[in-house]
Amino acid sequence: MDVQIENSIYEKACEAADYIRSLYVEEIEIGLSLGTGSSSIVDSIENPVRVAYSDIPHFPYTAVKSHKNELVIGKLGSKNVLCLAGRMHYYEGWSMEKITFPMRVMQQLGVKQVIMSNAAGGTNPHYSAGDIVIVKDHINLLPEHPLRGKNDDRLGIRFPDMKKAYDKGLRNIAKEVASSLSLNLSEGVYVGLQGPSLETPAEYKFLNIIGGDLVGMSTVPDVIVAKHCEIPVLVFSIVTNECFPIENITETTVDEVIAVANKSAKVLSKLVEAIVEKL
Ligand code: HPA
């Protein structure tokens, strides 16, 4: 069977990037994809150009509460940044191609580095709700892979190496900046699951046993595609609920997840702004 690259991702990403360039001509250096509770950083972007996802060719959108559906482009300190205020999730029914499309567009725009954040359950017993953790690695338990199918060499190589998926240089900068703000951040392994249900106690225990510190329903496909695009990434998780030991688990609603993430969002925004200035 000949597997077709249906109206290629490359061409679609170029079309979307051309549209964005028609609205913002300066070079965009840094991409920000900040998840639940963290989009307050857009308030710090000067002279923002706001682009609705629905106006960008081929761009998906999200129906998730607490996520907006717009790109905000402008100056954060001295850098031109593009902030994705709203993230698409696999559990919403989008294909892997769609949820990782914004990364492909950033590749075509020539974005040099991407900073992401997410809300996550904490399966490391030392974590508390509200903690900000730097992601140093992941375990991919999603049912589908974003690079499955015929490889388009214009986008990246067939078999990207994942040893350095979470850029060490960026993590070191993050730690330095954090300590200058009197924050002591630990590093953890993020496990990506499909969702949308949260995990059972037995599943949280399993995730701890296999080496997971954090669990969530996003980020992993983006990081794989970023590696394919050769864009270095820095990822933060906000621990929104304690999941291990299992005696500590309490029932968790999305409103609680959002409330905890919102509480840490100010600190995370400050941290991200200071990191962007250092890059
Ligand atoms: N599981 C999966 N995703 C999550 C969780 C969780 O416990 N908390 C926040 N996002």
Short mmCIF file of C-alpha atoms and ligand atoms in Angstrom, two decimals:
data_model
loop_
_atom_site.label_atom_id
_atom_site.label_comp_id
_atom_site.label_asym_id
_atom_site.label_seq_id
_atom_site.Cartn_x
_atom_site.Cartn_y
_atom_site.Cartn_z
CA MET A 1 0.00 0.00 0.00
CA ASP A 2 1.31 3.43 -0.88
CA VAL A 3 0.73 5.75 2.07
CA GLN A 4 -0.08 9.23 0.81
CA ILE A 5 1.03 12.43 2.52
CA GLU A 6 -2.44 13.93 2.13
CA ASN A 7 -2.10 17.62 1.10
CA SER A 8 1.08 17.70 3.09
CA ILE A 9 1.48 19.06 6.59
CA TYR A 10 4.42 21.00 5.22
CA GLU A 11 2.29 22.93 2.73
CA LYS A 12 -0.44 23.56 5.29
CA ALA A 13 2.10 24.82 7.84
CA CYS A 14 3.65 27.12 5.21
CA GLU A 15 0.23 28.54 4.41
CA ALA A 16 -0.51 29.18 8.10
CA ALA A 17 2.94 30.71 8.64
CA ASP A 18 2.50 32.99 5.61
CA TYR A 19 -0.78 34.24 7.04
CA ILE A 20 0.84 34.99 10.42
CA ARG A 21 3.76 36.73 8.70
CA SER A 22 1.32 38.94 6.84
CA LEU A 23 0.20 40.25 10.26
CA TYR A 24 3.58 40.39 12.02
CA VAL A 25 6.64 40.97 9.89
CA GLU A 26 9.40 40.90 12.51
CA GLU A 27 11.30 37.70 13.21
CA ILE A 28 9.66 35.68 15.99
CA GLU A 29 12.30 34.16 18.23
CA ILE A 30 10.45 32.34 20.96
CA GLY A 31 7.25 30.32 21.11
CA LEU A 32 5.22 30.01 24.29
CA SER A 33 2.58 27.34 24.68
CA LEU A 34 1.23 27.75 28.14
CA GLY A 35 -1.45 25.41 29.38
CA THR A 36 -4.11 25.47 32.07
CA GLY A 37 -3.99 28.58 34.21
CA SER A 38 -0.86 30.00 32.63
CA SER A 39 -1.97 32.24 29.83
CA SER A 40 -1.78 35.34 32.09
CA ILE A 41 1.68 35.92 30.59
CA VAL A 42 -0.04 37.32 27.50
CA ASP A 43 -0.88 40.39 29.60
CA SER A 44 2.85 41.20 29.67
CA ILE A 45 3.22 41.14 25.89
CA GLU A 46 3.63 44.67 24.55
CA ASN A 47 1.77 45.90 21.47
CA PRO A 48 0.14 42.50 21.08
CA VAL A 49 -1.12 41.33 17.73
CA ARG A 50 -3.98 38.94 18.45
CA VAL A 51 -4.86 36.32 15.88
CA ALA A 52 -7.89 34.09 16.32
CA TYR A 53 -7.09 30.43 15.67
CA SER A 54 -10.16 30.31 13.45
CA ASP A 55 -8.57 32.88 11.08
CA ILE A 56 -5.38 30.88 10.57
CA PRO A 57 -5.51 28.37 7.70
CA HIS A 58 -5.76 24.73 8.94
CA PHE A 59 -5.42 25.71 12.63
CA PRO A 60 -7.39 23.66 15.17
CA TYR A 61 -9.13 25.11 18.21
CA THR A 62 -9.93 23.92 21.72
CA ALA A 63 -13.20 23.69 23.57
CA VAL A 64 -11.49 23.24 26.94
CA LYS A 65 -12.49 25.63 29.70
CA SER A 66 -9.56 27.90 30.70
CA HIS A 67 -7.98 27.75 27.24
CA LYS A 68 -8.45 30.59 24.75
CA ASN A 69 -8.24 30.23 21.01
CA GLU A 70 -5.80 32.88 19.94
CA LEU A 71 -2.20 33.56 19.16
CA VAL A 72 -0.73 36.62 20.77
CA ILE A 73 2.42 37.95 19.12
CA GLY A 74 4.54 40.84 20.34
CA LYS A 75 7.42 41.91 22.54
CA LEU A 76 8.05 40.22 25.86
CA GLY A 77 10.90 42.31 27.28
CA SER A 78 13.34 42.58 24.39
CA LYS A 79 12.21 39.45 22.50
CA ASN A 80 9.57 38.84 19.89
CA VAL A 81 7.39 36.01 21.14
CA LEU A 82 4.42 34.11 19.84
CA CYS A 83 2.15 32.87 22.59
CA LEU A 84 -0.39 30.12 21.97
CA ALA A 85 -3.20 30.99 24.37
CA GLY A 86 -5.02 27.69 24.19
CA ARG A 87 -3.85 24.16 23.55
CA MET A 88 -5.56 21.41 21.63
CA HIS A 89 -5.73 17.97 23.20
CA TYR A 90 -5.90 14.49 21.70
CA TYR A 91 -8.86 13.60 23.94
CA GLU A 92 -10.90 16.35 22.29
CA GLY A 93 -10.95 14.16 19.20
CA TRP A 94 -8.32 15.95 17.13
CA SER A 95 -5.78 13.89 15.22
CA MET A 96 -2.13 13.92 16.29
CA GLU A 97 -1.41 15.95 13.14
CA LYS A 98 -3.85 18.66 14.23
CA ILE A 99 -2.75 18.98 17.84
CA THR A 100 0.89 19.31 16.82
CA PHE A 101 0.15 21.65 13.92
CA PRO A 102 1.05 24.81 15.91
CA MET A 103 4.57 23.39 16.40
CA ARG A 104 4.85 22.86 12.63
CA VAL A 105 3.77 26.44 12.06
CA MET A 106 6.36 27.69 14.54
CA GLN A 107 8.96 25.66 12.64
CA GLN A 108 8.02 27.42 9.40
CA LEU A 109 8.12 30.80 11.17
CA GLY A 110 11.70 30.09 12.23
CA VAL A 111 10.98 30.07 15.98
CA LYS A 112 14.22 29.17 17.77
CA GLN A 113 13.01 27.87 21.13
CA VAL A 114 9.68 26.92 22.66
CA ILE A 115 8.65 27.13 26.31
CA MET A 116 5.61 25.09 27.35
CA SER A 117 3.67 24.51 30.53
CA ASN A 118 0.96 22.14 31.62
CA ALA A 119 -1.13 21.13 34.60
CA ALA A 120 -0.24 17.68 35.89
CA GLY A 121 -0.96 15.18 38.61
CA GLY A 122 1.99 14.54 40.91
CA THR A 123 2.99 10.88 41.22
CA ASN A 124 6.18 11.75 43.06
CA PRO A 125 5.41 11.61 46.81
CA HIS A 126 7.65 14.63 47.45
CA TYR A 127 5.52 16.94 45.31
CA SER A 128 2.76 19.16 46.70
CA ALA A 129 -0.14 20.77 44.90
CA GLY A 130 1.02 24.11 43.50
CA ASP A 131 4.64 23.03 42.92
CA ILE A 132 6.28 24.02 39.66
CA VAL A 133 8.49 21.26 38.24
CA ILE A 134 10.88 21.32 35.27
CA VAL A 135 10.21 18.36 32.97
CA LYS A 136 13.45 16.51 32.18
CA ASP A 137 12.07 13.50 30.28
CA HIS A 138 8.84 11.77 29.40
CA ILE A 139 7.16 8.39 29.07
CA ASN A 140 4.75 8.27 26.15
CA LEU A 141 1.63 6.21 26.91
CA LEU A 142 -0.59 7.88 24.32
CA PRO A 143 -2.25 5.41 21.93
CA GLU A 144 -0.97 7.05 18.73
CA HIS A 145 2.33 8.58 17.61
CA PRO A 146 2.47 12.01 15.95
CA LEU A 147 5.16 10.90 13.48
CA ARG A 148 3.32 7.76 12.35
CA GLY A 149 3.00 7.58 8.58
CA LYS A 150 5.21 8.48 5.67
CA ASN A 151 7.98 10.84 6.74
CA ASP A 152 8.27 14.19 5.01
CA ASP A 153 11.99 15.02 4.97
CA ARG A 154 11.19 18.73 4.67
CA LEU A 155 9.84 18.55 8.22
CA GLY A 156 12.44 16.35 9.87
CA ILE A 157 14.15 12.98 9.90
CA ARG A 158 12.45 9.58 10.02
CA PHE A 159 13.85 8.45 13.37
CA PRO A 160 14.47 11.39 15.71
CA ASP A 161 16.62 10.56 18.70
CA MET A 162 14.86 11.32 21.98
CA LYS A 163 17.81 11.23 24.37
CA LYS A 164 17.90 15.02 24.63
CA ALA A 165 14.24 15.82 24.07
CA TYR A 166 14.17 18.28 26.99
CA ASP A 167 17.04 20.63 26.26
CA LYS A 168 19.65 20.57 29.03
CA GLY A 169 20.93 24.09 28.31
CA LEU A 170 17.42 25.51 28.63
CA ARG A 171 16.80 23.53 31.83
CA ASN A 172 20.01 24.93 33.32
CA ILE A 173 18.98 28.47 32.43
CA ALA A 174 15.58 27.78 34.03
CA LYS A 175 17.23 26.57 37.24
CA GLU A 176 19.58 29.57 37.39
CA VAL A 177 16.76 32.03 36.82
CA ALA A 178 14.57 30.20 39.35
CA SER A 179 17.21 30.39 42.05
CA SER A 180 17.69 34.11 41.37
CA LEU A 181 13.96 34.40 42.15
CA SER A 182 14.47 32.26 45.31
CA LEU A 183 12.64 29.31 43.77
CA ASN A 184 14.08 25.84 44.15
CA LEU A 185 12.69 23.81 41.28
CA SER A 186 13.05 20.06 40.97
CA GLU A 187 13.11 18.12 37.72
CA GLY A 188 10.73 15.29 36.92
CA VAL A 189 9.57 12.75 34.36
CA TYR A 190 6.17 13.47 32.75
CA VAL A 191 3.94 10.61 31.67
CA GLY A 192 1.58 11.45 28.80
CA LEU A 193 -1.79 9.69 28.76
CA GLN A 194 -4.81 10.12 26.54
CA GLY A 195 -7.41 11.09 29.17
CA PRO A 196 -9.93 12.58 29.52
CA SER A 197 -10.70 10.56 32.65
CA LEU A 198 -8.17 10.95 35.40
CA GLU A 199 -6.38 7.86 36.65
CA THR A 200 -7.46 5.21 39.11
CA PRO A 201 -5.38 4.77 42.29
CA ALA A 202 -3.91 1.59 40.78
CA GLU A 203 -2.91 3.52 37.67
CA TYR A 204 -1.26 6.31 39.70
CA LYS A 205 0.67 3.66 41.60
CA PHE A 206 1.73 2.06 38.31
CA LEU A 207 2.90 5.45 36.99
CA ASN A 208 5.02 5.97 40.09
CA ILE A 209 6.51 2.48 39.78
CA ILE A 210 7.49 2.97 36.12
CA GLY A 211 9.38 6.18 36.97
CA GLY A 212 6.78 8.86 36.42
CA ASP A 213 6.78 11.98 38.61
CA LEU A 214 4.02 13.81 36.75
CA VAL A 215 1.03 12.75 34.70
CA GLY A 216 -1.01 14.69 32.18
CA MET A 217 -2.89 14.68 28.91
CA SER A 218 -0.78 16.98 26.74
CA THR A 219 2.77 18.05 25.89
CA VAL A 220 4.29 14.70 24.83
CA PRO A 221 3.12 14.88 21.16
CA ASP A 222 4.33 18.51 20.96
CA VAL A 223 7.74 17.60 22.37
CA ILE A 224 8.14 14.71 19.90
CA VAL A 225 7.21 16.99 17.01
CA ALA A 226 9.49 19.75 18.34
CA LYS A 227 12.33 17.22 18.28
CA HIS A 228 11.38 16.33 14.71
CA CYS A 229 11.45 20.07 13.91
CA GLU A 230 14.77 20.44 15.78
CA ILE A 231 13.31 23.12 18.03
CA PRO A 232 14.70 22.96 21.60
CA VAL A 233 11.97 22.94 24.24
CA LEU A 234 11.67 23.81 27.90
CA VAL A 235 8.65 22.42 29.75
CA PHE A 236 7.17 23.24 33.16
CA SER A 237 4.45 21.32 34.94
CA ILE A 238 2.28 22.79 37.65
CA VAL A 239 1.32 20.02 40.07
CA THR A 240 -2.42 20.44 40.54
CA ASN A 241 -3.25 17.29 42.49
CA GLU A 242 -1.30 14.87 44.64
CA CYS A 243 -1.60 11.31 43.32
CA PHE A 244 0.91 9.26 45.29
CA PRO A 245 0.98 7.61 47.77
CA ILE A 246 -2.54 6.62 46.87
CA GLU A 247 -3.80 7.33 50.42
CA ASN A 248 -3.28 11.06 49.59
CA ILE A 249 -5.57 11.03 46.56
CA THR A 250 -8.72 13.09 46.84
CA GLU A 251 -11.43 13.36 44.21
CA THR A 252 -10.34 15.96 41.66
CA THR A 253 -12.50 18.18 39.47
CA VAL A 254 -11.37 20.31 36.55
CA ASP A 255 -12.30 23.42 38.54
CA GLU A 256 -9.88 22.40 41.29
CA VAL A 257 -7.15 21.73 38.72
CA ILE A 258 -7.71 25.20 37.21
CA ALA A 259 -7.82 26.88 40.64
CA VAL A 260 -4.50 25.34 41.75
CA ALA A 261 -2.86 26.08 38.39
CA ASN A 262 -4.07 29.69 38.56
CA LYS A 263 -2.46 30.11 41.99
CA SER A 264 0.97 29.14 40.65
CA ALA A 265 0.53 30.90 37.32
CA LYS A 266 1.80 34.30 38.55
CA VAL A 267 5.07 32.77 39.72
CA LEU A 268 5.39 30.75 36.54
CA SER A 269 4.75 33.83 34.39
CA LYS A 270 7.45 35.76 36.24
CA LEU A 271 9.84 32.87 35.79
CA VAL A 272 9.10 32.49 32.08
CA GLU A 273 9.50 36.24 31.50
CA ALA A 274 12.89 36.22 33.22
CA ILE A 275 13.98 33.14 31.23
CA VAL A 276 12.90 34.70 27.92
CA GLU A 277 15.07 37.72 28.76
CA LYS A 278 18.08 35.41 29.25
CA LEU A 279 17.72 33.54 25.96
N1 HPA B 1 -4.07 13.03 35.55
C1 HPA B 1 -3.99 13.41 34.25
N2 HPA B 1 -3.93 14.67 33.87
C2 HPA B 1 -3.95 15.62 34.82
C3 HPA B 1 -4.03 15.29 36.18
C4 HPA B 1 -4.10 13.92 36.55
O1 HPA B 1 -4.17 13.56 37.76
N3 HPA B 1 -4.04 16.46 36.88
C5 HPA B 1 -3.94 17.46 35.96
N4 HPA B 1 -3.90 16.95 34.71
#
